mmCIF file of C-alpha atoms and ligand atoms in Angstrom:
data_model
loop_
_atom_site.group_PDB
_atom_site.id
_atom_site.type_symbol
_atom_site.label_atom_id
_atom_site.label_comp_id
_atom_site.label_asym_id
_atom_site.label_seq_id
_atom_site.Cartn_x
_atom_site.Cartn_y
_atom_site.Cartn_z
ATOM 1 C CA MET A 453 96.089 104.448 143.170
ATOM 2 C CA ALA A 454 94.347 107.716 142.237
ATOM 3 C CA ILE A 455 90.736 107.109 141.271
ATOM 4 C CA ARG A 456 88.665 109.368 139.044
ATOM 5 C CA VAL A 457 84.987 109.015 138.330
ATOM 6 C CA ARG A 458 83.770 109.310 134.760
ATOM 7 C CA LEU A 459 80.739 108.437 132.663
ATOM 8 C CA PHE A 460 80.260 105.095 130.906
ATOM 9 C CA ARG A 461 81.221 104.446 127.288
ATOM 10 C CA PRO A 462 79.913 101.360 125.423
ATOM 11 C CA GLY A 463 83.410 99.820 125.371
ATOM 12 C CA ASP A 464 83.298 99.673 129.212
ATOM 13 C CA ALA A 465 80.395 97.228 129.249
ATOM 14 C CA PRO A 466 82.388 93.942 129.348
ATOM 15 C CA ARG A 467 84.565 95.148 132.263
ATOM 16 C CA ILE A 468 81.545 96.383 134.246
ATOM 17 C CA ALA A 469 79.762 93.076 133.717
ATOM 18 C CA GLU A 470 82.919 91.275 134.891
ATOM 19 C CA ILE A 471 83.053 93.349 138.105
ATOM 20 C CA VAL A 472 79.364 92.737 138.816
ATOM 21 C CA GLN A 473 79.664 88.987 138.243
ATOM 22 C CA ARG A 474 82.721 88.803 140.536
ATOM 23 C CA CYS A 475 80.909 90.709 143.293
ATOM 24 C CA LEU A 476 77.846 88.505 142.990
ATOM 25 C CA ARG A 477 79.758 85.222 143.032
ATOM 26 C CA ASP A 478 82.444 86.162 145.600
ATOM 27 C CA VAL A 479 80.680 88.627 147.936
ATOM 28 C CA ASN A 480 76.871 88.691 147.599
ATOM 29 C CA SER A 481 76.754 84.883 147.568
ATOM 30 C CA ARG A 482 77.416 85.016 151.336
ATOM 31 C CA ASP A 483 73.994 86.651 151.819
ATOM 32 C CA TYR A 484 71.825 85.238 148.998
ATOM 33 C CA PRO A 485 70.964 81.724 147.809
ATOM 34 C CA GLN A 486 72.610 80.391 144.654
ATOM 35 C CA HIS A 487 69.467 80.694 142.481
ATOM 36 C CA ILE A 488 69.258 84.452 143.180
ATOM 37 C CA ILE A 489 72.961 84.880 142.382
ATOM 38 C CA ASP A 490 72.462 82.956 139.129
ATOM 39 C CA THR A 491 69.424 85.126 138.213
ATOM 40 C CA MET A 492 71.409 88.301 138.819
ATOM 41 C CA CYS A 493 74.445 87.047 136.887
ATOM 42 C CA ALA A 494 72.215 86.201 133.928
ATOM 43 C CA HIS A 495 70.615 89.664 134.131
ATOM 44 C CA PHE A 496 73.685 91.918 134.430
ATOM 45 C CA THR A 497 75.477 91.161 131.176
ATOM 46 C CA ALA A 498 77.561 93.564 129.090
ATOM 47 C CA GLU A 499 74.628 93.918 126.674
ATOM 48 C CA ARG A 500 72.319 94.832 129.585
ATOM 49 C CA PHE A 501 74.620 97.666 130.639
ATOM 50 C CA ILE A 502 74.592 99.063 127.104
ATOM 51 C CA GLU A 503 70.762 98.942 127.159
ATOM 52 C CA LEU A 504 70.621 100.538 130.619
ATOM 53 C CA SER A 505 72.923 103.370 129.530
ATOM 54 C CA ALA A 506 70.041 104.707 127.395
ATOM 55 C CA SER A 507 67.990 105.527 130.503
ATOM 56 C CA ARG A 508 70.547 105.730 133.318
ATOM 57 C CA LEU A 509 73.665 107.757 133.990
ATOM 58 C CA ILE A 510 76.280 105.082 134.582
ATOM 59 C CA TYR A 511 79.402 106.198 136.443
ATOM 60 C CA LEU A 512 82.712 104.349 136.612
ATOM 61 C CA ALA A 513 85.583 104.574 139.063
ATOM 62 C CA GLU A 514 88.844 104.259 137.173
ATOM 63 C CA GLY A 515 92.452 104.016 138.282
ATOM 64 C CA ASP A 516 94.810 101.942 136.146
ATOM 65 C CA ARG A 517 91.603 100.213 135.054
ATOM 66 C CA VAL A 518 87.889 100.380 135.832
ATOM 67 C CA VAL A 519 87.341 99.167 139.407
ATOM 68 C CA GLY A 520 83.757 100.123 140.272
ATOM 69 C CA THR A 521 80.422 101.375 139.020
ATOM 70 C CA VAL A 522 77.169 102.974 140.112
ATOM 71 C CA SER A 523 74.151 104.271 138.173
ATOM 72 C CA ARG A 524 71.543 106.972 138.671
ATOM 73 C CA GLU A 525 68.125 107.406 137.119
ATOM 74 C CA GLY A 526 66.534 110.541 138.534
ATOM 75 C CA ASN A 527 67.057 110.305 142.273
ATOM 76 C CA LYS A 528 67.289 106.499 142.311
ATOM 77 C CA VAL A 529 70.617 104.673 142.747
ATOM 78 C CA TYR A 530 71.251 101.385 140.945
ATOM 79 C CA THR A 531 74.030 98.835 140.406
ATOM 80 C CA MET A 532 76.674 99.912 142.933
ATOM 81 C CA PHE A 533 79.554 97.440 142.628
ATOM 82 C CA VAL A 534 83.253 97.681 143.497
ATOM 83 C CA ASP A 535 85.760 95.054 142.341
ATOM 84 C CA PRO A 536 86.383 92.902 145.463
ATOM 85 C CA ASP A 537 90.149 93.367 144.967
ATOM 86 C CA PHE A 538 89.636 97.124 145.531
ATOM 87 C CA ALA A 539 87.020 97.001 148.328
ATOM 88 C CA ALA A 540 87.364 99.074 151.508
ATOM 89 C CA GLN A 541 89.464 101.796 149.844
ATOM 90 C CA GLY A 542 86.766 104.498 149.712
ATOM 91 C CA ILE A 543 85.833 103.844 146.064
ATOM 92 C CA GLY A 544 82.145 103.151 146.807
ATOM 93 C CA ARG A 545 81.949 106.359 148.837
ATOM 94 C CA GLN A 546 83.593 108.338 145.986
ATOM 95 C CA LEU A 547 81.082 106.949 143.465
ATOM 96 C CA MET A 548 78.145 107.803 145.734
ATOM 97 C CA GLN A 549 79.440 111.358 146.208
ATOM 98 C CA GLN A 550 79.405 111.810 142.421
ATOM 99 C CA VAL A 551 75.859 110.467 142.151
ATOM 100 C CA GLU A 552 74.587 112.636 144.990
ATOM 101 C CA VAL A 553 76.179 115.843 143.683
ATOM 102 C CA SER A 554 74.816 115.271 140.174
ATOM 103 C CA ALA A 555 71.314 114.570 141.573
ATOM 104 C CA MET A 556 71.543 117.727 143.706
ATOM 105 C CA ARG A 557 72.427 119.746 140.625
ATOM 106 C CA ASP A 558 69.355 118.311 138.887
ATOM 107 C CA GLY A 559 67.245 119.657 141.773
ATOM 108 C CA TYR A 560 66.460 116.482 143.732
ATOM 109 C CA ASP A 561 66.083 116.893 147.480
ATOM 110 C CA HIS A 562 66.743 113.250 148.363
ATOM 111 C CA MET A 563 68.313 110.046 147.019
ATOM 112 C CA GLU A 564 66.740 106.609 147.192
ATOM 113 C CA THR A 565 68.460 103.264 146.859
ATOM 114 C CA GLY A 566 67.523 99.605 146.970
ATOM 115 C CA ALA A 567 70.369 97.962 148.859
ATOM 116 C CA SER A 568 71.331 94.330 148.975
ATOM 117 C CA ILE A 569 71.732 92.713 152.389
ATOM 118 C CA THR A 570 75.466 92.877 151.578
ATOM 119 C CA ALA A 571 75.527 96.657 151.002
ATOM 120 C CA HIS A 572 73.021 97.682 153.702
ATOM 121 C CA GLY A 573 75.719 98.664 156.218
ATOM 122 C CA PHE A 574 77.576 100.631 153.538
ATOM 123 C CA TYR A 575 74.554 102.854 152.868
ATOM 124 C CA LEU A 576 73.867 103.314 156.591
ATOM 125 C CA ARG A 577 77.500 104.428 156.967
ATOM 126 C CA LEU A 578 76.959 106.999 154.182
ATOM 127 C CA GLY A 579 74.006 108.530 156.037
ATOM 128 C CA TYR A 580 71.104 106.696 154.406
ATOM 129 C CA THR A 581 68.196 105.621 156.611
ATOM 130 C CA ASP A 582 65.833 102.678 156.247
ATOM 131 C CA VAL A 583 62.412 103.295 154.731
ATOM 132 C CA ARG A 584 61.170 99.726 154.202
ATOM 133 C CA THR A 585 62.218 96.349 152.840
ATOM 134 C CA SER A 586 61.219 94.970 149.464
ATOM 135 C CA GLU A 587 61.111 91.385 148.140
ATOM 136 C CA THR A 588 62.257 91.432 144.500
ATOM 137 C CA GLU A 589 63.287 88.920 141.834
ATOM 138 C CA PHE A 590 66.786 89.579 143.213
ATOM 139 C CA GLY A 591 65.793 88.696 146.797
ATOM 140 C CA LEU A 592 65.457 90.927 149.857
ATOM 141 C CA ASN A 593 66.346 94.596 149.348
ATOM 142 C CA TYR A 594 66.439 97.459 151.831
ATOM 143 C CA ILE A 595 64.955 100.707 150.539
ATOM 144 C CA LEU A 596 66.890 103.604 152.051
ATOM 145 C CA ARG A 597 66.819 107.373 151.607
ATOM 146 C CA LYS A 598 69.126 110.278 152.266
ATOM 147 C CA ALA A 599 68.219 113.985 152.211
ATOM 148 C CA LEU A 600 70.291 116.140 149.831
ATOM 149 C CA PRO A 601 71.159 119.771 150.519
ATOM 150 C CA PRO A 602 70.067 122.455 148.011
ATOM 151 C CA ALA A 603 72.113 122.603 144.784
ATOM 152 C CA GLN A 604 73.986 125.817 145.659
ATOM 153 C CA ALA A 605 75.573 123.933 148.577
ATOM 154 C CA ALA A 606 77.052 121.303 146.222
ATOM 155 C CA ARG A 607 80.830 121.464 146.013
ATOM 156 C CA PRO A 608 82.312 121.210 142.505
ATOM 157 C CA LEU A 609 83.964 117.861 141.766
HETATM 158 C C1 COA B 1394 79.057 97.674 149.139
HETATM 159 C C2 COA B 1394 80.236 98.138 148.295
HETATM 160 C C3 COA B 1394 79.726 98.882 147.052
HETATM 161 C C4 COA B 1394 81.098 99.102 149.152
HETATM 162 O O1 COA B 1394 82.168 99.630 148.352
HETATM 163 P P1 COA B 1394 83.595 99.971 148.994
HETATM 164 O O2 COA B 1394 84.398 100.708 147.988
HETATM 165 O O3 COA B 1394 84.191 98.728 149.558
HETATM 166 O O4 COA B 1394 83.182 100.939 150.208
HETATM 167 P P2 COA B 1394 84.028 102.159 150.819
HETATM 168 O O5 COA B 1394 85.433 101.709 151.031
HETATM 169 O O6 COA B 1394 83.812 103.389 150.018
HETATM 170 O O7 COA B 1394 83.321 102.301 152.250
HETATM 171 C C5 COA B 1394 82.765 103.525 152.721
HETATM 172 C C6 COA B 1394 82.420 103.342 154.184
HETATM 173 O O8 COA B 1394 81.405 102.332 154.318
HETATM 174 C C7 COA B 1394 81.875 101.275 155.157
HETATM 175 N N1 COA B 1394 81.397 100.020 154.588
HETATM 176 C C8 COA B 1394 81.678 99.521 153.359
HETATM 177 N N2 COA B 1394 81.011 98.359 153.169
HETATM 178 C C9 COA B 1394 80.324 98.132 154.317
HETATM 179 C C10 COA B 1394 79.447 97.106 154.732
HETATM 180 N N3 COA B 1394 79.138 96.070 153.936
HETATM 181 N N4 COA B 1394 78.916 97.182 155.992
HETATM 182 C C11 COA B 1394 79.202 98.225 156.807
HETATM 183 N N5 COA B 1394 80.016 99.264 156.441
HETATM 184 C C12 COA B 1394 80.563 99.193 155.204
HETATM 185 C C13 COA B 1394 83.393 101.368 155.115
HETATM 186 O O9 COA B 1394 83.961 100.811 156.274
HETATM 187 C C14 COA B 1394 83.609 102.853 155.018
HETATM 188 O O10 COA B 1394 83.479 103.425 156.295
HETATM 189 P P3 COA B 1394 84.538 104.578 156.764
HETATM 190 O O11 COA B 1394 84.388 105.706 155.804
HETATM 191 O O12 COA B 1394 84.113 104.881 158.149
HETATM 192 O O13 COA B 1394 85.887 103.937 156.688
HETATM 193 C C15 COA B 1394 81.139 96.950 147.846
HETATM 194 O O14 COA B 1394 81.594 96.277 148.978
HETATM 195 C C16 COA B 1394 80.460 95.965 146.931
HETATM 196 O O15 COA B 1394 80.553 96.096 145.730
HETATM 197 N N6 COA B 1394 79.773 94.941 147.506
HETATM 198 C C17 COA B 1394 79.186 93.856 146.738
HETATM 199 C C18 COA B 1394 78.151 94.279 145.742
HETATM 200 C C19 COA B 1394 76.901 94.878 146.362
HETATM 201 O O16 COA B 1394 76.264 94.325 147.244
HETATM 202 N N7 COA B 1394 76.534 96.044 145.806
HETATM 203 C C20 COA B 1394 75.368 96.746 146.215
HETATM 204 C C21 COA B 1394 74.197 96.323 145.439
HETATM 205 S S1 COA B 1394 72.796 97.233 146.073
#
């Protein structure tokens, strides 16, 4: 399935919330206690994504339907989730490439992300390195960074 990355529209919010809830319940629940999963599920509703779209650039990976999402605010990465049915097909990597190129074009020299225990290995694989850990309302997070090349080196998408 060919995947393209595009920006969020308000009508996407229910599908994004559905993907996030599925990830949390089916995947992240292996690494986090139930009360943290419940807190996150209550937080990441469709309405929340519409609110967040005012301050963040929300990207979607779409084939026949929307299958993944990631957001950027400045050089910070948020809410990276891929539908578990479409995991391990390079969709997370494709979303991160979009985020990194757009941050490069805005002049940032590095990206920063707060990774779940579940996604830590994914970010390491993409070249991010550990800075510290952080205890949040959503449990343990790894703060990682990756240097970005200057904007003129960015390939067009
Ligand atoms: C983490 C997540 C976004 C990865 O998305 P994905 O589309 O499955 O990842 P990709 O297929 O693009 O993987 C890219 C590379 O990272 C590797 N990788 C993916 N997940 C990994 C993990 N958990 N640990 C180690 N490596 C991982 C892949 O093997 C691949 O390596 P390769 O290029 O050498 O083959 C997805 O599994 C997910 O949504 N997880 C649950 C939600 C979550 O925790 N989100 C992060 C919140 S911070």
